[in-house]
Structures are given as C-alpha cells and as structure tokens.
Amino acid sequence: MNVKIKHLGISLLVIAFVTIPLYFLTPFLIDLFLNPQLYIKIGGFFNNYSVSDFQVLVLSILTYTSVVLIGYVAYLIATASTRAELVSNFQNQNLLASKFELEELYENAPVPYITINKDAEIRGCNKSALRFFGVVPEEIQTKNLFAYASDEDIELAKKINDFYEADVPINKQEIRLRTKNDDIKWVSLSIFLTKDAFTNEKNGLVTVFDITEQKQLDQAKTEFVSLASHQLRTPLATMKWYTEMLNSNQLGEMNPKQKEYLTKMYSVNTEMIDLVDILLNVSRIEIGTLSISKQATNISEIIDSILVELASQINKKKIVFNKKYGDTSFVVESDPKLLRIIIQNLITNAIKYNKDGGSVTIGMEKGFGIGQSSITVSDTGLGIPKEDQERIFSKLFRAKNVKDVGSSQSTGLGLYLVKSVAGALGGNISFTSEENVGSTFTLRL
Amino acid sequence: MEIQNTTNQGEATQSDVATNAVVTKKKILIIDDDENLTSVLVDKLNFSGFEADFSNDSTLGLQKAIETKPDAILLDVKMPNMSGWEVLEKLRVDSWGEKAKVIMLTSLDKPESVAHAMEEGSTVFIVKTNYTLDQVVDKIKEVLHV
C-alpha cells in the first residue's frame, strides 16, 4: 500500500518537474518557430540577436536541463529507497516466517519451556508447560518458578535459585515439582541464561523434563531388590538356624548318616545364602543403589574373618594358606562391606578352582596414594585358558575348564561382581593366569 | 590395641563377679514377627543358659520389655505395624529402656542399616543370614559381659 502511494507521489513530482519548465519555455519556442529570421540569419546569427533574447534562451535551456536533471536524480533517489524498502520488506517477510516457525516450535514442543526474569518470576511458557502444571497462562505468569517446588525439595529449590542468582546455569537437576492438582512430579530441570534483547537484563530459559515414570520404575526396582532381600533371606536364615540346632546335639544325639545329611543341608543352604547375596549385590549395582560408605578399613581383619568362614572348605581340600604380609595393621580408606565382597570372592575362587592340597597366597602392599595399595590372591589351581581370559569378568561367563568342575557352585557372577564393586570403590582389578599352573588376581585401591 | 585391652579387663571382672555370685539366669527378650525364627532362638538361648522369652508383635513386645526389664533385647528391624527402629525409639524414652541393651536383628545387609543402628545407640547389629546360632549366643554374651 505504502509503496503504491510513494510511486504515485514520485510520478507527480517528475511530471511537475517536466511540465513547469516547459510552461516557461513554450512561448520562446513558439516565437522561434514562427519568426526564425529574428534568431537565425545566414551570415550573422549573433549580429541580429538581441542580448535580452539570447539571455532568455540560455537561461531557459539551462533551467530546463537542470530541472530535468534534478527531477531525474530525485526520481532515482526516490525509486532507490523504494527498491531498498522492497528488499527489506522481503527480508522482513522471511524473518517473520522464521519467527513464526520458531514460535510454533516453542509453543508445540513436547518439552515444557518456561521463561523467567532475573527474580525467577515466570514471564511466559509454552503449551506443554501449561499442560504440565495444569494451568492457564494467567495463573502461571509472574509467579516465582521455585514456588512450584514440592515441600520435600524446598531446600534444593533454594539452592538452585542461589545458583541462578549467581549466574550459574543449571544442568539436569532432579527435583520434585507440585502441579495445580497437587500431583508431585519428578523433573529434570535445566536453566539456560539469556539476555533480554531490549533491556539487556538477565533472563532464564527453563526446561522441565518429566521423569516421574522413570523414577517410579527405579523405585519399583529398588523395592523389588529390598523385598527379595528380605523375603529370600528370612527363610534361609530360619533354615540355617534349624539345621544348626539339630546338628548341635543339644536336642539329642544323631546317628552318623543323619548328621551327614544335616551337614549337607547346612552347606547347601549356606551356598544358597551366598547366591542370594551375590544376586542382590549385582542387582544393586545395576540399579545403581549400591551405597558406599568409606571408613578406615583393616584389610587383614577382613581376610581373617573370611578364612574363618571358609574353614570347612579349606580343610576339605587341604589347602595351604600363606599370608605374605607382616603388617597386620594394614588400613585403607574404603568400604569394609564392599571390600569384603571382593576379597571373599577372590579367596573363594582360589579355593574352589584349586587342586586338592594346593596353596593360596595372599599378599598386601601398602602405598601412599590412590591405586598405590594392592592386595593379591594367588592360587595353584586350574588357571584360566588363554582364549577365555578376555571375557573372564563378563556377566554370566564361565571359563571352559571350570564348566565341569563344581558346576553347582559356579554362577558366572562372582568375578563380574568383583570388577563392578572394585570399580564402584574407585579401584581396579587385574590378573595373570596360566592354565593348570594357577592364577593371581590383583586388586589396586 | 589399648581399647581392646580395657574391654578384655572389663569382661574379666564381670565374669569374676558372675562366678562368685549366685548364678542367676540372664533374661533375654526376643521381639520378632517370624514365629519360626523366634522358636529356634528361644530354644537355643534356653539351652545356652539364658532365660528366653519372646513376642511376635512389636507393640506387645515393647510393653513386655518395659514390664519384665530383660537383660537384653533381640529386636527385629522389619515388623508389621511398628518397625524395630520405632520400638527402639519408644524404648529409649522410657527411664529403664533408655539404658536397655538392644541387639538389632535384620535380614538386610545394607551398610546404612548398620550406620542407623549406631546412631540409635543400639549395641550390636546382627544380620541373620551371616550369623550362626553359636555366634548369636557369643554376641549376647559379649554384650552382657558374661
């Protein structure tokens, strides 16, 4: 519309510039046409030409040309700006189109987006955010974002707010938010810092990923492990104590065959307890609920208590134990419970896969930094075949040469657990092994 | 090492007193909702020279503890209605129960449970599957210094 008006104006201007000088020039031109002898005479044009007439002629021609020139320049300038405007209009339209596209993306994105001002008050949000909170735009605008934190996470919300105030972006912070219907939802919250285009004030773009379902699944898994650990272990503990009671002769003497059967029951039950323990620990590691509490841990005490526990197996196979460490006050900063799981598995393996009358050597070296202390368990047993060595720490993997030996006690979980737990403790496990000579496992802490 | 020495001496004097005095059986109360477990524990403790009593309900167990004032209480952690931790909390409010010797029994072996037991002022923490009956008896003797 504007462009058309401008074109009309420019046309009128050009017409005016051409017609006005023509109006003044026309009488002279008519005079020239009707009385050419007044101006042109053969042999003496200038002689018969009056000064005033000549002046009028020159002036008129000059005026005419200059006016036409000015008009033309004005026309050029005017159309140039119109052209520029056309180009910029085209660019504006492109901008508008991409702005519209971005707005569509923002509005209809499946992730709730919220923009906040420097005081964490909500300036606006997209449809997904409205759906998430169950509100209309008027209800959410100008409210403080952190007022939506659930009661349990108020402290955490304050902390996040402090970070935001200190211009620290927030990256995937898990927090519980309360919606309008008082539903508590777990979200992964991020805040990107932006600046207002006009006032240059700090703003925040907030994304809230709903992770409630994921959390519920995690919770269900954790509950399962806790349930299984209670429900499976309780009857096993009961069985353990009943068989022990029967076997103790306190209820009357048993004949040797009865005693033998009871002893078998007892040892199978103990294996079952160990298996449940391993399964539970593997689940804990995989779910990520394995908790670590480090403290000063005396390793030789752990080793001694394990040897007491394994005494019957050691005696049965007539295994000779060598402790290659003088210092029994060997203390490391670690989790005793988890360290015990590692060492117990290593020693059990060293006994289980040993020859009758073989030997097991335990060594310790104390260092002064992370990865500088080490515990080694060596045996003179079956060893691990070369082709199986790469996969020995894999879950449910069992080396070829042990598949026939002690198949009832081997789960393929022991070394997997050892490696996982060692990793969780910030340690590292390695080994050297030769088939039919033996293996040496080294735990570095 | 020093600490161990002093406890050893403490134990020695305690057992001297026990042998010199007229032998009275130490009373143990077991609070555990698992009837099978309580029954074998009661038998074992009675055979081992204690006077064992039990309750399969946490609320009644707490009442019984305050009424009978046993020398030690074996307290299960996971029980319906009221958990072992709640029983312990209520017990510590009582004038006698404040100093009662409590051994927590559990099927779980999570480290945080042990930490919890320490905080609550309970003396010993027993993971059922890890202990033989003989070891349970030893623990009770250790707690009672006999």
GROMACS .gro file of N, CA and C in nm, chain B residues 42-116:
model
  225
  487VAL      N    1   1.463  -6.910   7.084
  487VAL     CA    2   1.426  -6.932   7.225
  487VAL      C    3   1.488  -7.063   7.273
  488ASP      N    4   1.475  -7.169   7.191
  488ASP     CA    5   1.533  -7.299   7.228
  488ASP      C    6   1.683  -7.288   7.249
  489LYS      N    7   1.749  -7.225   7.150
  489LYS     CA    8   1.896  -7.216   7.156
  489LYS      C    9   1.939  -7.139   7.281
  490LEU      N   10   1.871  -7.027   7.309
  490LEU     CA   11   1.910  -6.946   7.424
  490LEU      C   12   1.885  -7.019   7.555
  491ASN      N   13   1.772  -7.091   7.561
  491ASN     CA   14   1.745  -7.168   7.683
  491ASN      C   15   1.850  -7.277   7.704
  492PHE      N   16   1.890  -7.341   7.594
  492PHE     CA   17   1.996  -7.443   7.604
  492PHE      C   18   2.128  -7.381   7.647
  493SER      N   19   2.149  -7.257   7.608
  493SER     CA   20   2.278  -7.193   7.636
  493SER      C   21   2.282  -7.123   7.771
  494GLY      N   22   2.180  -7.148   7.853
  494GLY     CA   23   2.186  -7.097   7.990
  494GLY      C   24   2.121  -6.962   8.009
  495PHE      N   25   2.042  -6.922   7.915
  495PHE     CA   26   1.967  -6.797   7.934
  495PHE      C   27   1.821  -6.830   7.963
  496GLU      N   28   1.748  -6.726   8.006
  496GLU     CA   29   1.605  -6.743   8.021
  496GLU      C   30   1.540  -6.660   7.911
  497ALA      N   31   1.492  -6.732   7.808
  497ALA     CA   32   1.445  -6.659   7.690
  497ALA      C   33   1.293  -6.646   7.688
  498ASP      N   34   1.249  -6.529   7.649
  498ASP     CA   35   1.107  -6.503   7.632
  498ASP      C   36   1.091  -6.436   7.496
  499PHE      N   37   0.970  -6.437   7.442
  499PHE     CA   38   0.955  -6.376   7.309
  499PHE      C   39   0.820  -6.310   7.291
  500SER      N   40   0.812  -6.227   7.189
  500SER     CA   41   0.686  -6.171   7.145
  500SER      C   42   0.690  -6.158   6.994
  501ASN      N   43   0.581  -6.201   6.929
  501ASN     CA   44   0.578  -6.192   6.783
  501ASN      C   45   0.512  -6.063   6.734
  502ASP      N   46   0.480  -5.976   6.829
  502ASP     CA   47   0.418  -5.850   6.790
  502ASP      C   48   0.498  -5.734   6.851
  503SER      N   49   0.526  -5.635   6.768
  503SER     CA   50   0.617  -5.530   6.814
  503SER      C   51   0.558  -5.447   6.929
  504THR      N   52   0.427  -5.417   6.920
  504THR     CA   53   0.365  -5.334   7.024
  504THR      C   54   0.363  -5.409   7.158
  505LEU      N   55   0.317  -5.535   7.153
  505LEU     CA   56   0.313  -5.616   7.275
  505LEU      C   57   0.456  -5.638   7.327
  506GLY      N   58   0.548  -5.657   7.233
  506GLY     CA   59   0.688  -5.680   7.269
  506GLY      C   60   0.745  -5.564   7.348
  507LEU      N   61   0.713  -5.442   7.302
  507LEU     CA   62   0.761  -5.321   7.371
  507LEU      C   63   0.706  -5.315   7.513
  508GLN      N   64   0.576  -5.346   7.526
  508GLN     CA   65   0.513  -5.349   7.659
  508GLN      C   66   0.583  -5.450   7.749
  509LYS      N   67   0.603  -5.570   7.691
  509LYS     CA   68   0.666  -5.679   7.767
  509LYS      C   69   0.805  -5.638   7.813
  510ALA      N   70   0.877  -5.571   7.725
  510ALA     CA   71   1.014  -5.528   7.758
  510ALA      C   72   1.012  -5.436   7.879
  511ILE      N   73   0.923  -5.338   7.877
  511ILE     CA   74   0.920  -5.239   7.986
  511ILE      C   75   0.872  -5.304   8.116
  512GLU      N   76   0.779  -5.404   8.105
  512GLU     CA   77   0.727  -5.471   8.225
  512GLU      C   78   0.831  -5.565   8.285
  513THR      N   79   0.894  -5.649   8.199
  513THR     CA   80   0.980  -5.755   8.252
  513THR      C   81   1.126  -5.713   8.265
  514LYS      N   82   1.163  -5.598   8.205
  514LYS     CA   83   1.300  -5.548   8.212
  514LYS      C   84   1.407  -5.656   8.190
  515PRO      N   85   1.412  -5.714   8.070
  515PRO     CA   86   1.511  -5.819   8.044
  515PRO      C   87   1.654  -5.763   8.041
  516ASP      N   88   1.753  -5.854   8.052
  516ASP     CA   89   1.892  -5.808   8.049
  516ASP      C   90   1.934  -5.765   7.910
  517ALA      N   91   1.871  -5.829   7.809
  517ALA     CA   92   1.900  -5.787   7.672
  517ALA      C   93   1.777  -5.813   7.586
  518ILE      N   94   1.764  -5.732   7.482
  518ILE     CA   95   1.650  -5.749   7.390
  518ILE      C   96   1.704  -5.776   7.250
  519LEU      N   97   1.655  -5.885   7.188
  519LEU     CA   98   1.685  -5.908   7.047
  519LEU      C   99   1.567  -5.852   6.968
  520LEU      N  100   1.595  -5.751   6.886
  520LEU     CA  101   1.486  -5.677   6.822
  520LEU      C  102   1.496  -5.685   6.671
  521ASP      N  103   1.391  -5.738   6.609
  521ASP     CA  104   1.388  -5.748   6.462
  521ASP      C  105   1.360  -5.610   6.402
  522VAL      N  106   1.422  -5.582   6.289
  522VAL     CA  107   1.404  -5.450   6.228
  522VAL      C  108   1.272  -5.441   6.155
  523LYS      N  109   1.248  -5.539   6.066
  523LYS     CA  110   1.131  -5.529   5.979
  523LYS      C  111   1.014  -5.606   6.038
  524MET      N  112   0.918  -5.532   6.094
  524MET     CA  113   0.798  -5.594   6.151
  524MET      C  114   0.677  -5.514   6.106
  525PRO      N  115   0.562  -5.581   6.094
  525PRO     CA  116   0.441  -5.506   6.058
  525PRO      C  117   0.399  -5.415   6.174
  526ASN      N  118   0.313  -5.322   6.147
  526ASN     CA  119   0.262  -5.222   6.244
  526ASN      C  120   0.369  -5.125   6.290
  527MET      N  121   0.465  -5.177   6.369
  527MET     CA  122   0.568  -5.089   6.422
  527MET      C  123   0.705  -5.153   6.393
  528SER      N  124   0.793  -5.079   6.328
  528SER     CA  125   0.923  -5.137   6.293
  528SER      C  126   1.014  -5.141   6.415
  529GLY      N  127   1.122  -5.216   6.403
  529GLY     CA  128   1.217  -5.227   6.514
  529GLY      C  129   1.273  -5.092   6.554
  530TRP      N  130   1.296  -5.005   6.452
  530TRP     CA  131   1.351  -4.871   6.483
  530TRP      C  132   1.254  -4.790   6.568
  531GLU      N  133   1.122  -4.804   6.537
  531GLU     CA  134   1.023  -4.731   6.616
  531GLU      C  135   1.018  -4.785   6.758
  532VAL      N  136   1.025  -4.919   6.770
  532VAL     CA  137   1.026  -4.980   6.903
  532VAL      C  138   1.144  -4.924   6.983
  533LEU      N  139   1.261  -4.919   6.916
  533LEU     CA  140   1.382  -4.872   6.982
  533LEU      C  141   1.366  -4.727   7.027
  534GLU      N  142   1.308  -4.647   6.939
  534GLU     CA  143   1.286  -4.505   6.969
  534GLU      C  144   1.199  -4.490   7.094
  535LYS      N  145   1.089  -4.567   7.098
  535LYS     CA  146   0.995  -4.558   7.210
  535LYS      C  147   1.061  -4.611   7.338
  536LEU      N  148   1.144  -4.714   7.319
  536LEU     CA  149   1.211  -4.775   7.434
  536LEU      C  150   1.306  -4.676   7.499
  537ARG      N  151   1.374  -4.597   7.415
  537ARG     CA  152   1.475  -4.503   7.466
  537ARG      C  153   1.411  -4.389   7.545
  538VAL      N  154   1.282  -4.368   7.527
  538VAL     CA  155   1.212  -4.263   7.601
  538VAL      C  156   1.186  -4.308   7.745
  539ASP      N  157   1.170  -4.441   7.761
  539ASP     CA  158   1.142  -4.498   7.893
  539ASP      C  159   1.265  -4.486   7.984
  540SER      N  160   1.239  -4.468   8.113
  540SER     CA  161   1.351  -4.446   8.207
  540SER      C  162   1.440  -4.571   8.216
  541TRP      N  163   1.377  -4.689   8.215
  541TRP     CA  164   1.459  -4.811   8.217
  541TRP      C  165   1.515  -4.840   8.077
  542GLY      N  166   1.425  -4.827   7.979
  542GLY     CA  167   1.459  -4.862   7.840
  542GLY      C  168   1.572  -4.779   7.783
  543GLU      N  169   1.593  -4.662   7.842
  543GLU     CA  170   1.699  -4.571   7.797
  543GLU      C  171   1.835  -4.641   7.795
  544LYS      N  172   1.854  -4.727   7.897
  544LYS     CA  173   1.985  -4.793   7.907
  544LYS      C  174   1.978  -4.942   7.873
  545ALA      N  175   1.863  -4.988   7.825
  545ALA     CA  176   1.847  -5.131   7.794
  545ALA      C  177   1.944  -5.172   7.686
  546LYS      N  178   1.991  -5.297   7.696
  546LYS     CA  179   2.083  -5.347   7.594
  546LYS      C  180   2.003  -5.409   7.480
  547VAL      N  181   2.021  -5.353   7.363
  547VAL     CA  182   1.941  -5.397   7.249
  547VAL      C  183   2.032  -5.450   7.138
  548ILE      N  184   1.996  -5.567   7.086
  548ILE     CA  185   2.067  -5.622   6.970
  548ILE      C  186   1.968  -5.625   6.854
  549MET      N  187   2.003  -5.553   6.751
  549MET     CA  188   1.912  -5.547   6.636
  549MET      C  189   1.933  -5.668   6.546
  550LEU      N  190   1.822  -5.730   6.502
  550LEU     CA  191   1.827  -5.842   6.408
  550LEU      C  192   1.774  -5.795   6.274
  551THR      N  193   1.841  -5.835   6.167
  551THR     CA  194   1.789  -5.797   6.036
  551THR      C  195   1.822  -5.900   5.930
  552SER      N  196   1.743  -5.898   5.824
  552SER     CA  197   1.774  -5.985   5.710
  552SER      C  198   1.856  -5.907   5.609
  553LEU      N  199   1.848  -5.774   5.619
  553LEU     CA  200   1.918  -5.691   5.522
  553LEU      C  201   2.064  -5.675   5.561
  554ASP      N  202   2.144  -5.646   5.463
  554ASP     CA  203   2.284  -5.625   5.498
  554ASP      C  204   2.333  -5.492   5.443
  555LYS      N  205   2.239  -5.399   5.427
  555LYS     CA  206   2.279  -5.269   5.373
  555LYS      C  207   2.363  -5.194   5.476
  556PRO      N  208   2.471  -5.134   5.431
  556PRO     CA  209   2.557  -5.062   5.525
  556PRO      C  210   2.484  -4.952   5.600
  557GLU      N  211   2.387  -4.887   5.534
  557GLU     CA  212   2.321  -4.775   5.601
  557GLU      C  213   2.242  -4.822   5.723
  558SER      N  214   2.197  -4.950   5.720
  558SER     CA  215   2.127  -5.003   5.836
  558SER      C  216   2.219  -5.007   5.957
  559VAL      N  217   2.343  -5.046   5.932
  559VAL     CA  218   2.440  -5.054   6.041
  559VAL      C  219   2.466  -4.915   6.097
  560ALA      N  220   2.482  -4.818   6.006
  560ALA     CA  221   2.506  -4.681   6.049
  560ALA      C  222   2.388  -4.633   6.133
  561HIS      N  223   2.268  -4.670   6.091
  561HIS     CA  224   2.147  -4.633   6.161
  561HIS      C  225   2.148  -4.691   6.301
   0.00000   0.00000   0.00000
